[in-house]
Short mmCIF file of C-alpha atoms in Angstrom, two decimals:
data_model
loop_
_atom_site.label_atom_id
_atom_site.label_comp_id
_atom_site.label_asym_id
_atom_site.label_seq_id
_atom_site.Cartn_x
_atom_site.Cartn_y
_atom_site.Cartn_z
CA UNK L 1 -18.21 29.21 -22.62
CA UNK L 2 -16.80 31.80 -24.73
CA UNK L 3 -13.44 32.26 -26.32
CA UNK L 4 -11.88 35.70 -27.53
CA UNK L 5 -8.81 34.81 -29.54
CA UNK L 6 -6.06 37.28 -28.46
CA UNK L 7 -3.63 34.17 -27.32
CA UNK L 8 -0.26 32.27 -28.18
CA UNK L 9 1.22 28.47 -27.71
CA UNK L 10 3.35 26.49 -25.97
CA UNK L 11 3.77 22.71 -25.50
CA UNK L 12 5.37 22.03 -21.85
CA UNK L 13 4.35 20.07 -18.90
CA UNK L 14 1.36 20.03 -17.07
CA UNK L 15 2.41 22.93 -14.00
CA UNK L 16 2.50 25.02 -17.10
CA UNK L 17 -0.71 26.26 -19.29
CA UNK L 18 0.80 24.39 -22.18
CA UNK L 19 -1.72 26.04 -25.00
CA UNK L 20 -3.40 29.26 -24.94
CA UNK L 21 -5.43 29.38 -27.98
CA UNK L 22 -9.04 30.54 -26.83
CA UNK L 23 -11.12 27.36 -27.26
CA UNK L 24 -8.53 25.49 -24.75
CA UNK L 25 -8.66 28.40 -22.52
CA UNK L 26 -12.57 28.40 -22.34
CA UNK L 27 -12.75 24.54 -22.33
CA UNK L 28 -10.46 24.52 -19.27
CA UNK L 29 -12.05 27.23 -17.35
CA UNK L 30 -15.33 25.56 -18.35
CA UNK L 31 -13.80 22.16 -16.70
CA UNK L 32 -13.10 24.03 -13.60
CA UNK L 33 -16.57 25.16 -13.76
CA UNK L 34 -17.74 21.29 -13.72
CA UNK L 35 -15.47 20.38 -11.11
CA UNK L 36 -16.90 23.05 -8.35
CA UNK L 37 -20.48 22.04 -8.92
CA UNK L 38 -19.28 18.43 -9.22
CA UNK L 39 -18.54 19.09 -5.53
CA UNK L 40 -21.54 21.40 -4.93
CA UNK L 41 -23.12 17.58 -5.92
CA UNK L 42 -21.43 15.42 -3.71
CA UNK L 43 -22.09 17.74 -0.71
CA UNK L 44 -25.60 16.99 -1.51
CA UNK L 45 -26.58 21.11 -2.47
CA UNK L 46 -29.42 21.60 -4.45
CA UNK L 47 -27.81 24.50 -6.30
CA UNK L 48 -25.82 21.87 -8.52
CA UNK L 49 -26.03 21.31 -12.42
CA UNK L 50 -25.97 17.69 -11.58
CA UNK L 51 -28.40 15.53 -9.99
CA UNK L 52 -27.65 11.72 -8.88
CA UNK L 53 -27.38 9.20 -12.13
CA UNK L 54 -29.21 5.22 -11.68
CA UNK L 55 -25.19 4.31 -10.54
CA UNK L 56 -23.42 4.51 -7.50
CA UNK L 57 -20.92 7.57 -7.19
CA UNK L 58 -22.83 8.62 -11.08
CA UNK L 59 -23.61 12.23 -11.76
CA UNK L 60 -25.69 13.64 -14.97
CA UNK L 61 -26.91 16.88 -16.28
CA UNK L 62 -29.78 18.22 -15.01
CA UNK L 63 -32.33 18.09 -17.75
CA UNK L 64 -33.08 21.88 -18.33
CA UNK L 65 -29.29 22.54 -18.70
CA UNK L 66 -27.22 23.03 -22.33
CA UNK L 67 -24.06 24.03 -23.07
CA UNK L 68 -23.26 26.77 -25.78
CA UNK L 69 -19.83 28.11 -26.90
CA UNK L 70 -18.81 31.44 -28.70
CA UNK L 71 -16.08 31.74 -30.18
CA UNK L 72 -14.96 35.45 -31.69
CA UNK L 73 -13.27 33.86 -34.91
CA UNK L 74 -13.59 30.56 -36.45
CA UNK L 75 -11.16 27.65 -34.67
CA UNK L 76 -7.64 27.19 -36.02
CA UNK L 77 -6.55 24.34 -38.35
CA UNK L 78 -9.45 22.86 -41.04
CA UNK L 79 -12.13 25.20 -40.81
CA UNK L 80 -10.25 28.22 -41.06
CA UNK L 81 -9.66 26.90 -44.78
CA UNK L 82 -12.08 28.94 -46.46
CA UNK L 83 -12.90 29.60 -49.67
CA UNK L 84 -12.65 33.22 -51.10
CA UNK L 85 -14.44 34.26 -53.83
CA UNK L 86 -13.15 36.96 -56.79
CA UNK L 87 -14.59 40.62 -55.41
CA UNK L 88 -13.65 39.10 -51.50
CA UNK L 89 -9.84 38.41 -52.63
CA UNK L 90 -9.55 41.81 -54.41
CA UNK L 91 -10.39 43.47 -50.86
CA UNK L 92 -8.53 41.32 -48.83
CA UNK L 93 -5.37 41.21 -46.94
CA UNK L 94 -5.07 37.75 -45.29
CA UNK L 95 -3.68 35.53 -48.10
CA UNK L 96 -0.78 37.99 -49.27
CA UNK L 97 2.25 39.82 -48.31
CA UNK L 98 3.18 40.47 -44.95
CA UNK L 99 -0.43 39.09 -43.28
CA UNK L 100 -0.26 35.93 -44.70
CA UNK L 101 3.36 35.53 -43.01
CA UNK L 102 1.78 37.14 -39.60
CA UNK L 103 -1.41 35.68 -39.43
CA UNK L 104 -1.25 32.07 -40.76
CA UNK L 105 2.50 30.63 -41.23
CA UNK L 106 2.88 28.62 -44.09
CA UNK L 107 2.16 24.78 -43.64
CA UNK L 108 4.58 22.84 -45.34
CA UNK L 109 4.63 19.66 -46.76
CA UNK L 110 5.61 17.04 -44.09
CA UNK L 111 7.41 15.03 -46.72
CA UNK L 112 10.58 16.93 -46.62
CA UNK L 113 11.11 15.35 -42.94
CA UNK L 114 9.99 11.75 -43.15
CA UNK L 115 12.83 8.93 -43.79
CA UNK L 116 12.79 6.81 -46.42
CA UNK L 117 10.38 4.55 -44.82
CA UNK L 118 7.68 6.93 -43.62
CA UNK L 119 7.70 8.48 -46.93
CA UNK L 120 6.93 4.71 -48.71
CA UNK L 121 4.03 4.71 -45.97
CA UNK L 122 2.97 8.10 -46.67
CA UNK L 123 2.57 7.01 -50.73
CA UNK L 124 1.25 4.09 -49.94
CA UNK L 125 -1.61 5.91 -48.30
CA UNK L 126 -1.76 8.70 -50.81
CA UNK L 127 -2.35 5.24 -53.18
CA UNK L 128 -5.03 3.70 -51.31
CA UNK L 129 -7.77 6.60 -51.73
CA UNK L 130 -10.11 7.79 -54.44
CA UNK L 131 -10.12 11.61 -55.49
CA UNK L 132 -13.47 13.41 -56.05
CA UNK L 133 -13.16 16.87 -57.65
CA UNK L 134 -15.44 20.05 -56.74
CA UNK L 135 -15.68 22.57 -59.64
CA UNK L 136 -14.69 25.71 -58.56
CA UNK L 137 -16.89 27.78 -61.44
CA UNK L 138 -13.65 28.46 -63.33
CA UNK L 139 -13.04 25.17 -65.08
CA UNK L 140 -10.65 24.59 -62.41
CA UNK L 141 -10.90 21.74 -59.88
CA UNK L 142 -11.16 21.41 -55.54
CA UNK L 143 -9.74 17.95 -55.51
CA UNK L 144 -10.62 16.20 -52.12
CA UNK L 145 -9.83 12.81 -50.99
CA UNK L 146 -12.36 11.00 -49.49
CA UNK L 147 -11.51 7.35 -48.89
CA UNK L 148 -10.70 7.69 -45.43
CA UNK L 149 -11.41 11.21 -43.91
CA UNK L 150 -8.37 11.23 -41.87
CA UNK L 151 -6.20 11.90 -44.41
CA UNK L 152 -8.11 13.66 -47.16
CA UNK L 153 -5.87 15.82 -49.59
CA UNK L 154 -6.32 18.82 -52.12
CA UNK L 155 -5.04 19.69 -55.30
CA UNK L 156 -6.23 22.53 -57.88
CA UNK L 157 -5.99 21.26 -61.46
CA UNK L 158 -7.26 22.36 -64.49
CA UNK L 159 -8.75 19.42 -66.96
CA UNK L 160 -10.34 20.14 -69.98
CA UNK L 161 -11.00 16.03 -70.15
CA UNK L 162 -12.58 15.58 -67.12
CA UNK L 163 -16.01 14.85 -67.33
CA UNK L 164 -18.39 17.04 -64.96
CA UNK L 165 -20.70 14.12 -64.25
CA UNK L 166 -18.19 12.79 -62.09
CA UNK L 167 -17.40 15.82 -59.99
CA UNK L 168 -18.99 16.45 -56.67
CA UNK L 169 -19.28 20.04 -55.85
CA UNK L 170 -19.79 21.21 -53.04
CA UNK L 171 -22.71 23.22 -51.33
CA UNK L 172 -20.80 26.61 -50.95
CA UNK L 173 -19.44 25.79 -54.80
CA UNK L 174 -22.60 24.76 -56.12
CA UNK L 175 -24.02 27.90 -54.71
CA UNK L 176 -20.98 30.11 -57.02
CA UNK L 177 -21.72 28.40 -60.01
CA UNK L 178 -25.82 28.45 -60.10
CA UNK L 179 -25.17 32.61 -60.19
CA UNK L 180 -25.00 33.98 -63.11
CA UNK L 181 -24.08 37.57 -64.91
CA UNK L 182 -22.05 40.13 -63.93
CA UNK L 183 -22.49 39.21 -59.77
CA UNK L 184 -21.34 35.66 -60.13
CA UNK L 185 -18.59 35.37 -57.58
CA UNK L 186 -15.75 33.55 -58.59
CA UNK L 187 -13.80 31.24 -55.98
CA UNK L 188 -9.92 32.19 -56.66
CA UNK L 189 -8.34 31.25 -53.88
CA UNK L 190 -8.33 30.17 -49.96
CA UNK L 191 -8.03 31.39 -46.38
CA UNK L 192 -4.66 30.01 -44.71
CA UNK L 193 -4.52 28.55 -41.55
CA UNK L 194 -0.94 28.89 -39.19
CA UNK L 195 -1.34 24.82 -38.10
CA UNK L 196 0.62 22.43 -39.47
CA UNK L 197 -0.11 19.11 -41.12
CA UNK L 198 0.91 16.51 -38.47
CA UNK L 199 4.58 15.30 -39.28
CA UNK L 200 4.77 12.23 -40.79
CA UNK L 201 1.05 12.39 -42.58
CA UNK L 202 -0.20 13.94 -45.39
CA UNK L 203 1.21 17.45 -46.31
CA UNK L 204 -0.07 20.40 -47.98
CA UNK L 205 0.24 20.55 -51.91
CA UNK L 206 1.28 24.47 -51.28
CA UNK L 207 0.33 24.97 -55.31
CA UNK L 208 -0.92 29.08 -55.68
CA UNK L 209 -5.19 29.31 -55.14
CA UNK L 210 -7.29 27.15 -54.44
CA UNK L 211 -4.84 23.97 -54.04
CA UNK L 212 -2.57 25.78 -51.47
CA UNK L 213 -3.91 23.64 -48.21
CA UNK L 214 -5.66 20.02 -47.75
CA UNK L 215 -8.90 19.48 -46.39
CA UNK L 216 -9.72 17.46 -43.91
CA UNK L 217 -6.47 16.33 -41.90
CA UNK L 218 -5.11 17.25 -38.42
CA UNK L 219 -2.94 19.99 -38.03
CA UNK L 220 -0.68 21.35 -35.01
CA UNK L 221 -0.22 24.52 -33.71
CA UNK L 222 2.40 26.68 -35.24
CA UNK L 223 3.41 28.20 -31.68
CA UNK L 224 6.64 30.49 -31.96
CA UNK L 225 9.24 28.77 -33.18
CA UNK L 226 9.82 25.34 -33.23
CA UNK L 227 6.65 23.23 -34.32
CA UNK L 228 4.11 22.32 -30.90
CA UNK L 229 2.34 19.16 -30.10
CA UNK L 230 -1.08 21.17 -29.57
CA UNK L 231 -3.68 19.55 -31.61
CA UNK L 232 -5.38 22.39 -33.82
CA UNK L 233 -8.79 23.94 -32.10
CA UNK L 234 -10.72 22.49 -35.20
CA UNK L 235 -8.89 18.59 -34.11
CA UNK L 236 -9.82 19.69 -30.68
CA UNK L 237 -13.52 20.51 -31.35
CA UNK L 238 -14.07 17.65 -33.35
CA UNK L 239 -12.88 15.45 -30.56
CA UNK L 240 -14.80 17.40 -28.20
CA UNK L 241 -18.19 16.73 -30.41
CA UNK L 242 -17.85 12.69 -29.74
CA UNK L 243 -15.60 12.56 -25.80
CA UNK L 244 -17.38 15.53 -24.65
CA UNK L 245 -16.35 18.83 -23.29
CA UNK L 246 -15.51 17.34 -19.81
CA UNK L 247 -12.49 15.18 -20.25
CA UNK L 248 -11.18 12.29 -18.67
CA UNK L 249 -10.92 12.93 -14.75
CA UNK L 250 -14.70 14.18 -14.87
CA UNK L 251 -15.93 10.75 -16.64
CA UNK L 252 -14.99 8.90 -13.77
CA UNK L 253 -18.39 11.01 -11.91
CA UNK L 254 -20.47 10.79 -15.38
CA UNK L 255 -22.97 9.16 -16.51
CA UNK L 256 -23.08 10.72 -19.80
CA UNK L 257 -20.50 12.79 -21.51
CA UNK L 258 -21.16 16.47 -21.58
CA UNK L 259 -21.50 17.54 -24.89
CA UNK L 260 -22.23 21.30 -26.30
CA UNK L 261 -25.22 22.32 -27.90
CA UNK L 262 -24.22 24.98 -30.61
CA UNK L 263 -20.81 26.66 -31.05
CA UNK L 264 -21.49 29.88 -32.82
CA UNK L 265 -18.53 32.01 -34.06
CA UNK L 266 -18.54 35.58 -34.29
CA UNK L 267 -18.15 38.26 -37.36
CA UNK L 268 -14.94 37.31 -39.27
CA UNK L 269 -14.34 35.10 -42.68
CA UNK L 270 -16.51 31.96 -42.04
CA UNK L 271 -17.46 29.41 -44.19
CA UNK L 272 -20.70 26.58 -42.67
CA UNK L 273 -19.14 23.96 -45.02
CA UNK L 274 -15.79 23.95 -43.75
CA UNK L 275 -16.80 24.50 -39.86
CA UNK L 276 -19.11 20.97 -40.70
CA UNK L 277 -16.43 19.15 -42.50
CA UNK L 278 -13.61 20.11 -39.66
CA UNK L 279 -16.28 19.65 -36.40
CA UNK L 280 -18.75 16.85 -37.13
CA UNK L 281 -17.96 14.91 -40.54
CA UNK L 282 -14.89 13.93 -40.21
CA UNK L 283 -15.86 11.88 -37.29
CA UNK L 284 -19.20 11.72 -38.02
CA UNK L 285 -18.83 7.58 -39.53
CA UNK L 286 -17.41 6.20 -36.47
CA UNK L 287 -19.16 2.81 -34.74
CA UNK L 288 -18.45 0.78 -31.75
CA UNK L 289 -18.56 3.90 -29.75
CA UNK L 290 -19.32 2.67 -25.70
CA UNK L 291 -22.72 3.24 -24.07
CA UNK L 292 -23.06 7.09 -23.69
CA UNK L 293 -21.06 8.34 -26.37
CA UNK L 294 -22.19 9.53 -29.68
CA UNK L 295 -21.33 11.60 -32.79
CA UNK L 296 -22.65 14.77 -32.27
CA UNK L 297 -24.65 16.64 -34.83
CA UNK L 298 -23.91 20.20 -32.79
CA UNK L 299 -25.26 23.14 -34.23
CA UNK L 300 -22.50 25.17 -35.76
CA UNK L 301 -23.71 29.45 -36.20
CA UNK L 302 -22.79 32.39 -36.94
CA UNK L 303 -23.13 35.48 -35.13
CA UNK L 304 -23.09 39.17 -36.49
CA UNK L 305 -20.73 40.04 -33.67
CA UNK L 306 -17.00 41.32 -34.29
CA UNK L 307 -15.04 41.16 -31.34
CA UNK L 308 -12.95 44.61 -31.00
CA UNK L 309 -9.80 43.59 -30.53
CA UNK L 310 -9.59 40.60 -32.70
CA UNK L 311 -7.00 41.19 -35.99
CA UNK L 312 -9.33 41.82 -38.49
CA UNK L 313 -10.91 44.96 -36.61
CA UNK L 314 -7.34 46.06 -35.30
CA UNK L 315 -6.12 46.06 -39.14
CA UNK L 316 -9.21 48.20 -40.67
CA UNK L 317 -8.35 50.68 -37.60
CA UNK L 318 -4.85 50.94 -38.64
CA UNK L 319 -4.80 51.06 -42.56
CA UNK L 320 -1.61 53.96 -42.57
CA UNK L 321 -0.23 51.50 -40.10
CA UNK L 322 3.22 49.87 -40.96
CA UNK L 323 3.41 48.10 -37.60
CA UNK L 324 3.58 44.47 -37.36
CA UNK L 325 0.93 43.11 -35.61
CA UNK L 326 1.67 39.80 -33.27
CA UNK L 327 -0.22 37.53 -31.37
CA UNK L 328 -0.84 38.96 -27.41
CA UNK L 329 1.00 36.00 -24.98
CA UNK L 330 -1.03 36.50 -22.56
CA UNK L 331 -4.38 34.09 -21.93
CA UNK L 332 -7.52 35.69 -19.52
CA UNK L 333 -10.16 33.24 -17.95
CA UNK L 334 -12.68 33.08 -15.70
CA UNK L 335 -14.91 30.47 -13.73
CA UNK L 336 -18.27 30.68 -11.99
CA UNK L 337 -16.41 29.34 -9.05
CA UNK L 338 -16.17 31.31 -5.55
CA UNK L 339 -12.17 31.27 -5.52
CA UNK L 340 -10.18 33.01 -7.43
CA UNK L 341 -12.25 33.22 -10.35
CA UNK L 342 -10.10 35.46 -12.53
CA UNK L 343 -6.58 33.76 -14.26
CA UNK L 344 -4.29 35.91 -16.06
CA UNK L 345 -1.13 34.21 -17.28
CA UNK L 346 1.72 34.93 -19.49
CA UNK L 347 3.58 32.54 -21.60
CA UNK L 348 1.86 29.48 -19.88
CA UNK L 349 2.61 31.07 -16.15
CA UNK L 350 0.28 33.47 -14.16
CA UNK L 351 1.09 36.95 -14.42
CA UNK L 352 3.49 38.55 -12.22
CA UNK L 353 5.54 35.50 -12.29
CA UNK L 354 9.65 35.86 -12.21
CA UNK L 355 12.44 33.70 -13.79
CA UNK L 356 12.74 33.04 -10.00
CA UNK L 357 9.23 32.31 -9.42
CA UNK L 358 8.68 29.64 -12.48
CA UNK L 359 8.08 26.06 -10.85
CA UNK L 360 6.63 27.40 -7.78
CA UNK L 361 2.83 27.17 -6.34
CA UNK L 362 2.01 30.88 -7.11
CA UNK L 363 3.18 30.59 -10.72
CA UNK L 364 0.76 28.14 -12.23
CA UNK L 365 -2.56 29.01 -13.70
CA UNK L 366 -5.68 27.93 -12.15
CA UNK L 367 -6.53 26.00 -15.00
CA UNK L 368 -3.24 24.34 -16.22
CA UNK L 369 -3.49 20.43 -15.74
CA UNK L 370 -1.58 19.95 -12.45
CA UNK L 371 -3.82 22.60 -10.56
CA UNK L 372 -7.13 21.12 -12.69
CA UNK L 373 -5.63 17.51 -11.10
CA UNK L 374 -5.10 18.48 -7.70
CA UNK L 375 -8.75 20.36 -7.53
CA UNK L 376 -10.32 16.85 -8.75
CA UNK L 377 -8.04 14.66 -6.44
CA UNK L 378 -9.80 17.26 -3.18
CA UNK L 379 -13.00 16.05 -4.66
CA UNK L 380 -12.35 11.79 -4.71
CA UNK L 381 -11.14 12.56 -0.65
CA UNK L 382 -14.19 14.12 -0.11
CA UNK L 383 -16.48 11.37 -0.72
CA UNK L 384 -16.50 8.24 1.19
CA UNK L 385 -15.41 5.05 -0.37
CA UNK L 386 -18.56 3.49 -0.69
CA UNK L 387 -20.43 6.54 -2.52
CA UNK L 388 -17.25 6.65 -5.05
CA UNK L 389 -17.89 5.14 -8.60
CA UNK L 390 -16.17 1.48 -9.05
CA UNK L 391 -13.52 3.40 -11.43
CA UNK L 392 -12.22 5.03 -8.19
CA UNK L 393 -13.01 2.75 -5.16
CA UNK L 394 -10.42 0.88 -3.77
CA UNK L 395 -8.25 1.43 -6.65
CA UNK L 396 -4.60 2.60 -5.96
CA UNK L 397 -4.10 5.57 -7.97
CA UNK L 398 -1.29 8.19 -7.52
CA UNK L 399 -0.42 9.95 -10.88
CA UNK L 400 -2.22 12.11 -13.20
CA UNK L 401 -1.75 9.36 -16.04
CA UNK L 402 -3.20 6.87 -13.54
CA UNK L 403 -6.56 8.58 -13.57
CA UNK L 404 -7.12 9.43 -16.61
CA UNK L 405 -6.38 5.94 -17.72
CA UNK L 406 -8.73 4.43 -14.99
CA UNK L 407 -11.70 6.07 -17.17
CA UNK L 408 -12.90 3.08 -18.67
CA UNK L 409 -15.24 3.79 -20.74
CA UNK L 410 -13.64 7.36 -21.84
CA UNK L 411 -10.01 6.07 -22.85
CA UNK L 412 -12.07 3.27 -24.97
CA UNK L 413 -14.13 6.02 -26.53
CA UNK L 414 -11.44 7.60 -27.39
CA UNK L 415 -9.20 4.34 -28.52
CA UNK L 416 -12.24 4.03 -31.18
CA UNK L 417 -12.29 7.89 -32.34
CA UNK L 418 -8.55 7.93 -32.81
CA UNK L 419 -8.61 4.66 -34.56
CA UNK L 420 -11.06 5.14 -36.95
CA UNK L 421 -11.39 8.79 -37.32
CA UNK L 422 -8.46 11.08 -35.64
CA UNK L 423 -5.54 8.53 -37.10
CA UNK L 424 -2.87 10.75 -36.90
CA UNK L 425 -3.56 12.66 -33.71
CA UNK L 426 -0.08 14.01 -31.62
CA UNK L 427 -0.13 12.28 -28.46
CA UNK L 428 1.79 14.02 -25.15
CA UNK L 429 4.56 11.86 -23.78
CA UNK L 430 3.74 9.51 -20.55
CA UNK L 431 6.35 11.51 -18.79
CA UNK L 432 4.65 14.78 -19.16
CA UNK L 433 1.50 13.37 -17.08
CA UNK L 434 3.25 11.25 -14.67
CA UNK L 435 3.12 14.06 -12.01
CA UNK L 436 0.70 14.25 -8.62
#
């Protein structure tokens, strides 16, 4: 899978490709992928990823077979907060004036919306947790909650008082303040991220530097507009590293979740400790998980590759440039499948679609849920009752919501990641999967 960020957001229903961000583009073409040599499988063709599991109507991974994804800039949400150090902030662009408005929108704090009653629950939260501080090399502090990783908060303070033998520091700070002389870098301040805090959690302390954003909680999509119920890319990968990359419908044929090997990002400001906190530590304390499912340790790289047209590279082409540079709304995928294996949509519909058009057959994407549905539905009516798992036989099914809640053993896996680890996660409304 690979994913070349040049996309937007949108939060709609499931005939329409309801987020765009790369990652969710890749991961669905990637499912569309599984489904086609799920089938390749049950028509008994050698060619197949998958080769029969020790249950009936049970599929796994052949064992030569791994998974990696690229991505061309490091995932939205908690690991885009990155640290910048003193000579990197002098030469950069991202944190001030007009590219901190166009590439990351501020996240405010969530407090300014909650009632009276969410905002007791909020503080009685906030009271609940212990702060460890990371010293930034400056006498200043990183201050990060870590009680309960779901809803871990920053704060940059400066405390002459504070005794260092109680500060953790982290690697990439540890690293800063072991240099010495004149090339010591000095950590000043942070990369932004566009997602929001979820509403009714935890917001960010917004304070200048270092302090600006908190670490470690789930974030939505910024979108144009009014505020999305995506999930952030770094929520989505971090649920991806313990469910798998296959989702629900596919679990039903599935021995064992599909999980990815390494997810390497390409040339742009990265940062291994946040990509680790935001993909595999928040999550990374969970129990109870069912038979199959784990907490992935997936190996998280770097690559030296800049992808052309990503915003960094379009910026150092156009210094003299005054032009405002916006997100491209349209989303590109393809599939190793034998039909139609190019999708190019447009605001969530494919391209070429008119006001006229929206709602019809031709305007949906290949890989926006109801199309992804009605591809995995073909497959169940292919197979004969008796060679169908027990989550499918003689069940009476109809509606997207039906299936996905029929996978057992995924919808408890996930009951146990959102309930000890993902607290605050944005769920979509029943009525927005209640379609066939």
């Amino acid at each position: 899978m690979a994913a070349l960020k040049v996309c937007c957001t949108r939060c709609l229903k499931g005939d329409i490709l309801n987020d765009s961000h790369a990652e969710i583009v890749a991961k669905r073409s990637f499912q569309r992928y599984l489904l086609h040599q799920m089938w390749l499988a049950a028509s008994h063709q050698q060619c197949s990823i998958f080769i029969p599991g020790t249950e009936t109507g049970k599929w796994k991974l052949k064992p030569s077979i791994v998974f990696v994804f690229f991505c061309s800039h490091t995932p939205c949400g908690d690991a885009s907060i990155i640290p910048i150090s003193e000579p990197e902030n002098q030469l950069s662009k991202l944190v001030t004036g007009d590219d901190a408005a166009g590439q990351s929108a501020e996240c405010r704090s969530n407090r300014d919306h909650l009632g009276p009653e969410d905002k007791r629950k909020s503080e009685k939260m906030a009271s609940n947790h212990i702060i460890k501080r990371m010293k930034t090399g400056d006498d200043g502090y990183f201050s990060v909650i870590t009680e309960d990783l779901a809803f871990q908060q920053v704060s940059a303070k400066r405390e002459e008082d504070t005794n260092p033998k109680n500060c953790e520091c982290s690697g990439e700070m540890q690293t800063a303040n072991k240099k010495t002389g004149l090339g010591r870098p000095k950590v000043v301040d942070v990369y932004r991220t566009g997602a929001k805090c979820v509403p009714g959690e935890l917001g960010d302390a917004r304070v200048p530097g270092l302090g600006y954003h908190c670490v470690g909680l789930l974030r939505v999509k910024p979108g144009r507009g009014d505020r999305t119920c995506s999930m952030s890319c770094s929520d989505k990968l971090a649920r991806w590293n313990v469910l798998g990359c296959q989702g629900a419908l596919l679990m039903h044929f599935l021995q064992y979740p599909l999980y990815l090997s390494a997810i390497i990002v390409g040339k742009c400001p990265y940062s291994q400790e946040a990509m680790q906190r935001a993909i595999i530590e928040r999550c990374q304390h969970i129990s109870f998980l069912p038979d199959g499912f784990l907490t992935q340790k997936v190996k998280l790289l770097q690559s030296d590759l800049r992808f052309e047209h990503s915003r960094q590279a379009i910026q150092e082409a156009r210094t003299n440039s005054k032009t405002k540079l916006v997100p491209c709304s349209a989303a590109i995928s393809w599939s190793a499948v034998p039909e139609q294996p190019l999708d190019v949509t447009s605001d969530g519909f494919r391209q070429g679609t008119t006001k006229k058009g929206i709602g019809s057959h031709q305007s949906r994407s290949k890989i926006c849920k109801v199309e992804l549905f009605h591809t995995f539905q073909k497959l169940v009516t292919n197979i004969s009752q008796e060679d169908l798992p027990d989550t499918l036989r003689m069940k009476t099914l109809e509606t997207y919501w039906d299936y996905k809640e029929a996978a057992l053993n995924y919808q408890e896996a996930w009951k146990v990641l959102r309930s000890q680890a993902l607290l605050g996660w944005v769920k979509n409304a029943k009525e927005y999967l209640h379609f066939t």
